[in-house]
PDB file of C-alpha atoms in Angstrom:
ATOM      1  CA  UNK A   1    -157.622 -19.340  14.210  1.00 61.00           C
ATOM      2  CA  UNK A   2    -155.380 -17.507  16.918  1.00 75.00           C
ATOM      3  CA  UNK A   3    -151.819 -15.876  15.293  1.00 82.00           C
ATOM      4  CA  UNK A   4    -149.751 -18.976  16.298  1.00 88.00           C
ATOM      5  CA  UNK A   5    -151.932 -21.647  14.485  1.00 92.00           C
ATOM      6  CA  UNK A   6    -150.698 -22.843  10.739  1.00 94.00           C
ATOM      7  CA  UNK A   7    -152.665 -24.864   8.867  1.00 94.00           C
ATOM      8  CA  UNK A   8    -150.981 -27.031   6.551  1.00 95.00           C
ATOM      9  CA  UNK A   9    -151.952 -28.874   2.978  1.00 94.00           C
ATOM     10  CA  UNK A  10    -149.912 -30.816   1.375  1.00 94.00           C
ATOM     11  CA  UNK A  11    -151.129 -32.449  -2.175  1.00 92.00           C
ATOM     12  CA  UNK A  12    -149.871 -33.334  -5.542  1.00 90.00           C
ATOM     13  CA  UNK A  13    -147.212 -36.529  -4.109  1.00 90.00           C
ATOM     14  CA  UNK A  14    -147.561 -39.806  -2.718  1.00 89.00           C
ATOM     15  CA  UNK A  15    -148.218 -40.648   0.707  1.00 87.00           C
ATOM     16  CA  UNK A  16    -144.996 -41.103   2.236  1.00 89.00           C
ATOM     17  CA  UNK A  17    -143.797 -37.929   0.536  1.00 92.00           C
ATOM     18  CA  UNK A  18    -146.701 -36.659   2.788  1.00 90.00           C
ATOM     19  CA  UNK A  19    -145.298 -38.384   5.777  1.00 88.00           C
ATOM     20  CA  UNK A  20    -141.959 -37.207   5.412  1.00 91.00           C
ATOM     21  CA  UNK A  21    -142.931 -33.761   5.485  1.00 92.00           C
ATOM     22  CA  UNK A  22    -145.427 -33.637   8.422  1.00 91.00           C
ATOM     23  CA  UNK A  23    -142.855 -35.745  10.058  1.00 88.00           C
ATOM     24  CA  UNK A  24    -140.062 -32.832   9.781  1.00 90.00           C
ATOM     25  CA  UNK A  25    -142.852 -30.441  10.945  1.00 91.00           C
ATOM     26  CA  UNK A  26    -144.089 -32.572  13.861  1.00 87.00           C
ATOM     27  CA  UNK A  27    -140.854 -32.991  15.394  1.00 86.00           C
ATOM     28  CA  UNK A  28    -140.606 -28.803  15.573  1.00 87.00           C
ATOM     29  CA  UNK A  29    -144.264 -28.341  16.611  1.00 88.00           C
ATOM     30  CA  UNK A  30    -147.443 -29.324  18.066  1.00 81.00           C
ATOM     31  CA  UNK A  31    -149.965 -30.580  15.797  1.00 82.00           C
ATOM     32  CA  UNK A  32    -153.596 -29.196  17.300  1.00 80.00           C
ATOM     33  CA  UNK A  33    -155.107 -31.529  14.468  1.00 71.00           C
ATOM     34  CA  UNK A  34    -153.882 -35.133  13.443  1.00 63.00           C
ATOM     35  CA  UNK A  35    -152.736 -35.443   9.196  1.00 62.00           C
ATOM     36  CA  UNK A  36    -155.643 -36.926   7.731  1.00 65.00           C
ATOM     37  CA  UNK A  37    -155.731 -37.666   4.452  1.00 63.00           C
ATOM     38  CA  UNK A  38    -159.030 -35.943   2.317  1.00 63.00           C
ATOM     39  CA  UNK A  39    -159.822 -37.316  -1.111  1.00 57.00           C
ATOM     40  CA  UNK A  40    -161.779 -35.441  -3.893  1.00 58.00           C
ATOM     41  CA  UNK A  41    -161.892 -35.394  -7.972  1.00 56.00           C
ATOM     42  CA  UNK A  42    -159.195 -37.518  -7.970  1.00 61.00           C
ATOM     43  CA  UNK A  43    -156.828 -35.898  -5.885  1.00 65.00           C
ATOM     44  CA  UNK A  44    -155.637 -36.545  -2.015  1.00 81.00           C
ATOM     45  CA  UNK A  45    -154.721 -33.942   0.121  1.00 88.00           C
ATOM     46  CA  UNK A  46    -153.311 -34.445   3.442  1.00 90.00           C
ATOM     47  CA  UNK A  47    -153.819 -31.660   6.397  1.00 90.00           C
ATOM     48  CA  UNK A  48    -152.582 -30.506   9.771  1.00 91.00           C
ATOM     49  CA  UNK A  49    -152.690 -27.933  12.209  1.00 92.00           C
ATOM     50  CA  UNK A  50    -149.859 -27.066  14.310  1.00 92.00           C
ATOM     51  CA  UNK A  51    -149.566 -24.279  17.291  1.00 90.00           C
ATOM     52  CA  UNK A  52    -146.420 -23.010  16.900  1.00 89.00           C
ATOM     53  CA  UNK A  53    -145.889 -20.942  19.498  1.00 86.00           C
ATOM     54  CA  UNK A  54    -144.095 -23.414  21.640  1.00 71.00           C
ATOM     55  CA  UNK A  55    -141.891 -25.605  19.269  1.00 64.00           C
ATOM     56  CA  UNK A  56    -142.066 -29.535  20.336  1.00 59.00           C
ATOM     57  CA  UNK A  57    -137.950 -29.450  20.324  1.00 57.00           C
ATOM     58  CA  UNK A  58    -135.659 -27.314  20.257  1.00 55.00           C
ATOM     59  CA  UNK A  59    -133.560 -28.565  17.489  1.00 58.00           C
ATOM     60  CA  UNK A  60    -135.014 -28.074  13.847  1.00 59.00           C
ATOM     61  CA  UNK A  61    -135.535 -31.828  11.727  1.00 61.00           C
ATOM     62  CA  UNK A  62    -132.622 -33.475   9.641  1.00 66.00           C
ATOM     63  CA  UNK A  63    -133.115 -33.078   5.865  1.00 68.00           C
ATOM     64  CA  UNK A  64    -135.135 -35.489   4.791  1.00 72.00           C
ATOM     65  CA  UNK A  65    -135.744 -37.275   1.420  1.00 84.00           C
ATOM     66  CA  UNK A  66    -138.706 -37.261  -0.950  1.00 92.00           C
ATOM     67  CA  UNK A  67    -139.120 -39.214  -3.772  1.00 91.00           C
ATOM     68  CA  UNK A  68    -141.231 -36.191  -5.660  1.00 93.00           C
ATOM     69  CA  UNK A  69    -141.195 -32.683  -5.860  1.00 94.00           C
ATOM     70  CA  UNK A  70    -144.113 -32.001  -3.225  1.00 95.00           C
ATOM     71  CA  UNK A  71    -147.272 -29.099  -3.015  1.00 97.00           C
ATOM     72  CA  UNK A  72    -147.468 -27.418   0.141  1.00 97.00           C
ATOM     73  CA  UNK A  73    -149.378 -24.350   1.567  1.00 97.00           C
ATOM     74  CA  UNK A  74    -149.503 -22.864   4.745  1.00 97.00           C
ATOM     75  CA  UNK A  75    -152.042 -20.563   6.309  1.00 96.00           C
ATOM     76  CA  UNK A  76    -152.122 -18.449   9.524  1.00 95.00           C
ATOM     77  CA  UNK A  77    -150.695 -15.661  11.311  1.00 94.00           C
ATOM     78  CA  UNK A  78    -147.657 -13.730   9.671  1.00 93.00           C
ATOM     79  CA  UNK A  79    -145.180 -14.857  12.251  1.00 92.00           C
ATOM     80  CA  UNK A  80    -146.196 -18.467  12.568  1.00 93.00           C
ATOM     81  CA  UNK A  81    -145.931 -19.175   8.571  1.00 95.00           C
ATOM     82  CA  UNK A  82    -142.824 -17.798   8.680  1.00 94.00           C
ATOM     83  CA  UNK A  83    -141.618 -20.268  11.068  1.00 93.00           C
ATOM     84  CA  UNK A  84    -143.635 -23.452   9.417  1.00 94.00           C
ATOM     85  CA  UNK A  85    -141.350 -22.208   6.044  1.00 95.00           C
ATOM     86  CA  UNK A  86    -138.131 -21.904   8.208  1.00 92.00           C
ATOM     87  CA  UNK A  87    -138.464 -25.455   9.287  1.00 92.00           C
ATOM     88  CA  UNK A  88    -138.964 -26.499   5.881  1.00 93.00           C
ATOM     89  CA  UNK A  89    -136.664 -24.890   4.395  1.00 92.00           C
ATOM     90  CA  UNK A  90    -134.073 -26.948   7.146  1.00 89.00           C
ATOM     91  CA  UNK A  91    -135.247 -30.417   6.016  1.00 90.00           C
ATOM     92  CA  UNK A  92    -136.009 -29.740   2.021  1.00 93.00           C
ATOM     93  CA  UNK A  93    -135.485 -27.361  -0.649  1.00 93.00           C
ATOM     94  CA  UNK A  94    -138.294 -24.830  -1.266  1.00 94.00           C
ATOM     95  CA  UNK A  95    -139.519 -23.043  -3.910  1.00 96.00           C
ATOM     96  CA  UNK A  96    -142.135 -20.043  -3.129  1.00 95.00           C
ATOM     97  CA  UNK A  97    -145.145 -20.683  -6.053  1.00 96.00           C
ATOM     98  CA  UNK A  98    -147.249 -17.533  -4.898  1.00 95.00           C
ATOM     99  CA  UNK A  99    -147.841 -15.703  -1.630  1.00 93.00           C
ATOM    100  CA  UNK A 100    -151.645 -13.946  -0.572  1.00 94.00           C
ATOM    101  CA  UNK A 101    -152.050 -11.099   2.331  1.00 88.00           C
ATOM    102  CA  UNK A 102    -154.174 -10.318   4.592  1.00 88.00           C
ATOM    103  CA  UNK A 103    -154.988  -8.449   6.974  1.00 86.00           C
ATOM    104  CA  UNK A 104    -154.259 -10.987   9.741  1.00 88.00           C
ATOM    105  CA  UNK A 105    -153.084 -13.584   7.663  1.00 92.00           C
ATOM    106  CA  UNK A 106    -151.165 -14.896   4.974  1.00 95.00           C
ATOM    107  CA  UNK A 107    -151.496 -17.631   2.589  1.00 96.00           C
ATOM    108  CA  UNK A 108    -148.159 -19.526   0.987  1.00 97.00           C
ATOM    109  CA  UNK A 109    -147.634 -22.098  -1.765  1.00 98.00           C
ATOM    110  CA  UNK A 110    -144.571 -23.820  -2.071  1.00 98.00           C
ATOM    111  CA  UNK A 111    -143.401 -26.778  -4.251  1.00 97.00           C
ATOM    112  CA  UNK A 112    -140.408 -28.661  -1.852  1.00 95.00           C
ATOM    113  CA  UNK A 113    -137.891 -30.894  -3.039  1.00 92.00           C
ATOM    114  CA  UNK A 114    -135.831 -33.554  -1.101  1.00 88.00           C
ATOM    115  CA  UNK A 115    -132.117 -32.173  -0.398  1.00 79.00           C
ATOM    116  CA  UNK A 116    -129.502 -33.869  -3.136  1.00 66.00           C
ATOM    117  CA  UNK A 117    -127.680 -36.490  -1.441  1.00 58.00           C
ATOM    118  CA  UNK A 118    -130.140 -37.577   1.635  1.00 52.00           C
TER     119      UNK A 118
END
């Protein structure tokens, strides 16, 4: 994984709660990996990975609305996880569950909520 790829997870919410936010971070960058959609014990996580070292516009997503609170983690490069949260934290409200460093990396787990009013 090179220091401007993020990979993505989202879980714990229903599939257009998934939608919405790979939607919000498609229209900022360049998804190296299509959202697919992995089931296990019960539980369906959807994935992506995005270089985001050249944004896809310039202009960062309208707040968008979930019906659920939402699980999502993000791991790569210092930099570029920073800038997956930024444009996150322009289309929802976040909430920062837990954090892990590395030496090249970081890992970050955030619950998101829809903005009040959209």
């Amino acid at each position: 994984m090179s220091s401007t790829e993020v990979t993505v997870v989202v879980s714990d919410c229903a599939e257009e709660d998934a939608r919405a936010v790979f939607a919000a971070l498609d229209a900022a960058f360049t998804a190296e990996e299509a959202t697919r959609p992995r089931s296990g014990t019960g539980a369906t996580v959807w994935t992506s990975a995005y270089d985001v070292a050249a944004p896809a516009e310039p202009t960062p997503p309208a707040p968008a609305p979930l019906a659920h609170q939402v699980s999502v983690e993000a791991q790569g490069g210092y930099r570029a996880v920073d800038r997956v949260v930024a444009v996150l934290d322009s289309a929802f409200v976040i909430d920062t569950v837990g954090t892990a460093a590395g030496d090249q990396e970081k890992d970050i787990h955030l619950r998101i909520h829809g903005r009040a009013g959209v």
